[in-house]
């Protein structure tokens, strides 16, 4: 299957029917869901200042290059593989790019990182890079992840772009 070449919104009322061999309608539905077709995030990367398991006070750096512009009140949601990452709710972030951007992050259930943007211009094709401190690493070792999943969204939650090729470093034993 080849996806469409342009974006399309999610469809929540997809209609379908089943028919008999003579073409008579046997059953149907108008409640099917077809997911949105979106552009990517380009080279999503999550870095850690220290990759030792149970490390505290870690600085996490996140970078990506959205194919489509992200609104200044949008979100980036990243699924961190391996439960156990933590930071304070609504932790302030420091943007390295774009200049003047602002937002805060939270990590829920130890594995879902949400960046809530509160200002800035996030242009299509422009590097977005930010960091925040106070992260606690998982308590167990884990291998490097090369298929990290993430999406950018509007403030309404509608998906703007997505990626399944992000990188998260391995969590290891200390020396």
C-alpha positions in Angstrom: 0.0 0.0 0.0 1.3 3.5 -0.8 0.0 6.3 1.3 -1.4 9.5 -0.3 1.2 12.1 -1.2 -0.5 15.0 0.7 -1.7 15.4 4.2 -5.3 14.5 5.1 -7.2 14.7 8.4 -8.3 11.7 10.4 -11.7 10.3 9.3 -13.9 9.3 12.2 -17.0 8.3 10.2 -15.6 5.9 7.6 -18.4 3.9 6.0 -18.2 0.3 4.9 -20.5 -2.5 4.0 -20.4 -6.2 3.5 -22.3 -7.8 0.7 -23.4 -11.3 -0.4 -22.1 -12.8 -3.6 -25.2 -11.3 -5.4 -24.3 -7.8 -4.2 -27.0 -7.6 -1.5 -26.0 -5.6 1.6 -25.5 -7.9 4.6 -24.2 -5.4 7.1 -22.5 -2.0 7.5 -21.0 0.6 9.6 -20.4 4.3 9.6 -18.1 4.5 12.6 -14.8 3.4 11.1 -11.6 5.3 11.7 -9.0 6.1 9.1 -5.8 7.7 10.6 -4.5 11.0 9.5 -1.8 11.1 6.8 1.0 13.5 8.1 4.5 14.6 7.3 7.5 13.6 9.4 9.7 15.1 12.0 13.1 14.5 10.5 16.0 13.2 12.5 14.3 13.1 16.0 17.0 12.6 18.6 16.9 12.5 22.4 20.2 12.8 24.3 21.0 12.4 28.0 23.9 14.1 29.9 24.4 10.8 31.7 23.1 7.4 30.7 23.6 5.5 34.0 20.6 3.7 35.3 18.9 5.4 38.2 20.9 8.6 37.5 19.4 11.8 38.8 19.7 15.4 37.9 20.2 14.4 34.3 19.9 16.9 31.4 17.8 15.7 28.5 18.2 17.3 25.1 15.6 16.8 22.3 16.0 17.9 18.7 13.9 17.5 15.5 13.3 19.2 12.2 9.5 19.4 11.5 8.5 19.0 7.8 5.4 21.2 8.5 5.3 24.3 10.8 4.2 23.6 14.4 2.0 26.2 16.0 3.4 28.2 18.9 0.8 26.6 21.2 1.3 23.1 19.9 2.8 20.0 21.4 5.5 17.4 20.8 4.7 14.0 22.3 7.5 11.4 22.5 7.1 7.8 23.7 10.2 7.1 25.7 10.9 3.3 25.5 11.5 1.7 28.9 9.4 2.9 31.8 11.1 4.9 34.5 12.1 8.3 33.2 10.9 11.1 35.4 10.9 14.8 35.8 8.8 17.4 37.6 5.5 18.4 36.1 5.6 21.4 33.8 9.4 21.6 34.0 10.7 24.7 32.1 12.8 24.1 29.0 15.6 26.1 27.4 15.4 26.4 23.7 18.6 26.4 21.7 16.6 26.8 18.5 14.5 28.6 17.5 15.5 31.7 19.5 12.8 33.1 21.7 10.8 29.9 21.9 9.2 28.8 25.2 7.5 25.8 26.7 7.5 23.2 29.5 7.7 19.4 29.7 6.2 16.6 31.7 6.9 12.9 31.7 3.8 10.8 32.5 3.8 7.1 33.4 7.6 7.1 33.2 7.5 7.0 29.4 5.5 9.7 27.7 7.3 13.0 27.3 5.1 16.0 26.4 6.4 19.4 25.4 3.7 22.0 25.7 4.8 25.0 23.6 3.9 28.5 24.8 5.6 30.8 22.3 7.9 31.0 19.4 8.0 30.4 15.7 8.5 26.7 14.6 8.9 26.9 10.9 8.8 24.0 8.4 12.3 22.7 7.9 13.7 24.7 10.9 15.7 22.9 13.6 13.9 22.7 17.0 16.3 21.9 19.9 15.7 22.3 23.6 16.9 20.9 26.9 15.7 20.6 30.5 17.2 19.2 33.7 16.1 17.3 36.7 15.5 14.0 34.8 15.8 10.7 36.6 16.8 7.7 34.4 15.1 4.3 34.5 16.2 1.8 37.1 16.9 -0.9 34.6 19.3 -1.2 31.7 17.9 -0.8 28.2 19.4 -1.0 24.8 19.6 2.0 22.5 16.3 2.7 20.7 16.4 3.5 17.0 12.6 3.6 16.3 11.5 6.1 18.9 7.9 7.3 18.2 6.8 10.9 18.3 4.2 13.3 17.0 3.7 17.1 16.9 0.1 18.3 17.4 -2.1 21.3 17.4 -3.4 22.6 20.7 -6.6 20.6 19.9 -4.6 17.4 19.7 -4.8 17.0 15.9 -1.6 15.5 14.6 0.7 17.7 12.4 3.6 15.4 11.9 5.1 12.2 13.2 8.2 10.0 13.3 9.0 6.4 14.1 12.8 6.7 13.5 13.9 8.7 16.6 17.0 7.7 18.6 17.2 7.3 22.4 20.6 6.3 24.0 21.1 3.1 26.0 20.7 3.1 29.7 23.6 1.3 31.3 25.2 0.2 34.6 27.5 2.7 36.3 31.2 1.9 36.8 
